[in-house]
Short mmCIF file of C-alpha atoms in Angstrom, two decimals:
data_model
loop_
_atom_site.label_atom_id
_atom_site.label_comp_id
_atom_site.label_asym_id
_atom_site.label_seq_id
_atom_site.Cartn_x
_atom_site.Cartn_y
_atom_site.Cartn_z
CA UNK A 1 -29.19 -21.94 -8.09
CA UNK A 2 -28.79 -19.78 -5.00
CA UNK A 3 -27.92 -16.13 -5.46
CA UNK A 4 -25.84 -15.12 -2.44
CA UNK A 5 -25.76 -11.51 -3.63
CA UNK A 6 -29.52 -11.05 -3.22
CA UNK A 7 -29.74 -9.58 0.28
CA UNK A 8 -33.50 -9.12 0.01
CA UNK A 9 -33.93 -12.89 -0.01
CA UNK A 10 -31.08 -13.54 2.43
CA UNK A 11 -32.50 -11.28 5.13
CA UNK A 12 -36.23 -11.59 4.43
CA UNK A 13 -36.75 -13.72 7.55
CA UNK A 14 -35.41 -10.94 9.81
CA UNK A 15 -37.29 -7.90 11.06
CA UNK A 16 -35.74 -4.44 10.91
CA UNK A 17 -35.12 -4.64 14.67
CA UNK A 18 -33.36 -7.99 14.34
CA UNK A 19 -31.20 -6.61 11.54
CA UNK A 20 -30.29 -3.53 13.62
CA UNK A 21 -29.37 -5.75 16.59
CA UNK A 22 -27.23 -7.96 14.34
CA UNK A 23 -25.49 -4.92 12.87
CA UNK A 24 -24.76 -3.58 16.36
CA UNK A 25 -23.41 -6.95 17.48
CA UNK A 26 -21.17 -7.38 14.42
CA UNK A 27 -19.96 -3.79 14.71
CA UNK A 28 -19.01 -4.45 18.33
CA UNK A 29 -17.20 -7.73 17.66
CA UNK A 30 -15.26 -6.09 14.82
CA UNK A 31 -13.26 -4.19 17.47
CA UNK A 32 -10.56 -6.52 18.88
CA UNK A 33 -10.00 -4.40 21.99
CA UNK A 34 -13.69 -4.53 22.88
CA UNK A 35 -13.76 -8.30 22.35
CA UNK A 36 -10.66 -8.70 24.53
CA UNK A 37 -12.21 -6.64 27.35
CA UNK A 38 -15.47 -8.57 27.09
CA UNK A 39 -13.58 -11.87 27.23
CA UNK A 40 -11.71 -10.85 30.37
CA UNK A 41 -14.90 -9.55 32.00
CA UNK A 42 -16.93 -12.65 31.13
CA UNK A 43 -14.20 -15.02 32.32
CA UNK A 44 -14.03 -13.11 35.61
CA UNK A 45 -17.83 -13.18 35.95
CA UNK A 46 -17.89 -16.93 35.35
CA UNK A 47 -15.02 -17.48 37.81
CA UNK A 48 -16.94 -15.75 40.61
CA UNK A 49 -20.18 -17.51 39.56
CA UNK A 50 -21.85 -14.28 38.51
CA UNK A 51 -24.85 -14.99 36.26
CA UNK A 52 -24.09 -13.94 32.69
CA UNK A 53 -26.90 -15.62 30.79
CA UNK A 54 -29.06 -12.49 31.07
CA UNK A 55 -26.53 -10.71 28.83
CA UNK A 56 -25.40 -13.57 26.61
CA UNK A 57 -28.71 -15.21 25.71
CA UNK A 58 -30.49 -12.24 24.13
CA UNK A 59 -27.37 -11.11 22.24
CA UNK A 60 -24.67 -13.59 21.22
CA UNK A 61 -26.71 -16.72 21.84
CA UNK A 62 -29.76 -15.43 19.96
CA UNK A 63 -27.63 -14.45 16.96
CA UNK A 64 -25.57 -17.63 16.62
CA UNK A 65 -27.53 -20.48 18.27
CA UNK A 66 -30.92 -21.87 17.29
CA UNK A 67 -31.78 -23.16 20.75
CA UNK A 68 -30.61 -25.18 23.72
CA UNK A 69 -32.26 -28.37 22.48
CA UNK A 70 -33.39 -29.71 19.12
CA UNK A 71 -36.99 -28.96 20.10
CA UNK A 72 -36.04 -25.34 20.81
CA UNK A 73 -34.70 -25.09 17.25
CA UNK A 74 -37.87 -26.33 15.52
CA UNK A 75 -39.70 -22.95 15.41
CA UNK A 76 -36.64 -21.27 13.89
CA UNK A 77 -36.20 -24.07 11.36
CA UNK A 78 -39.87 -23.82 10.39
CA UNK A 79 -39.62 -20.03 10.10
CA UNK A 80 -36.64 -20.32 7.75
CA UNK A 81 -38.27 -22.87 5.41
#
């Protein structure tokens, strides 16, 4: 049976740097006013065709998405096995 309270196992696949980045990201998105400002800014940037992938990919995308294609996800899947 899985023990969801064992954080040592849950986070063993992450480096200290990855855990710090995740903590920073979750701390930031816990502030509704910051999220609202970021939403307005990103919508404006997209509307004027300003490239935003340089900011989104290494932060939000890296935290929540395994890859752009199934093949991109394979290394992460293998790492988590």
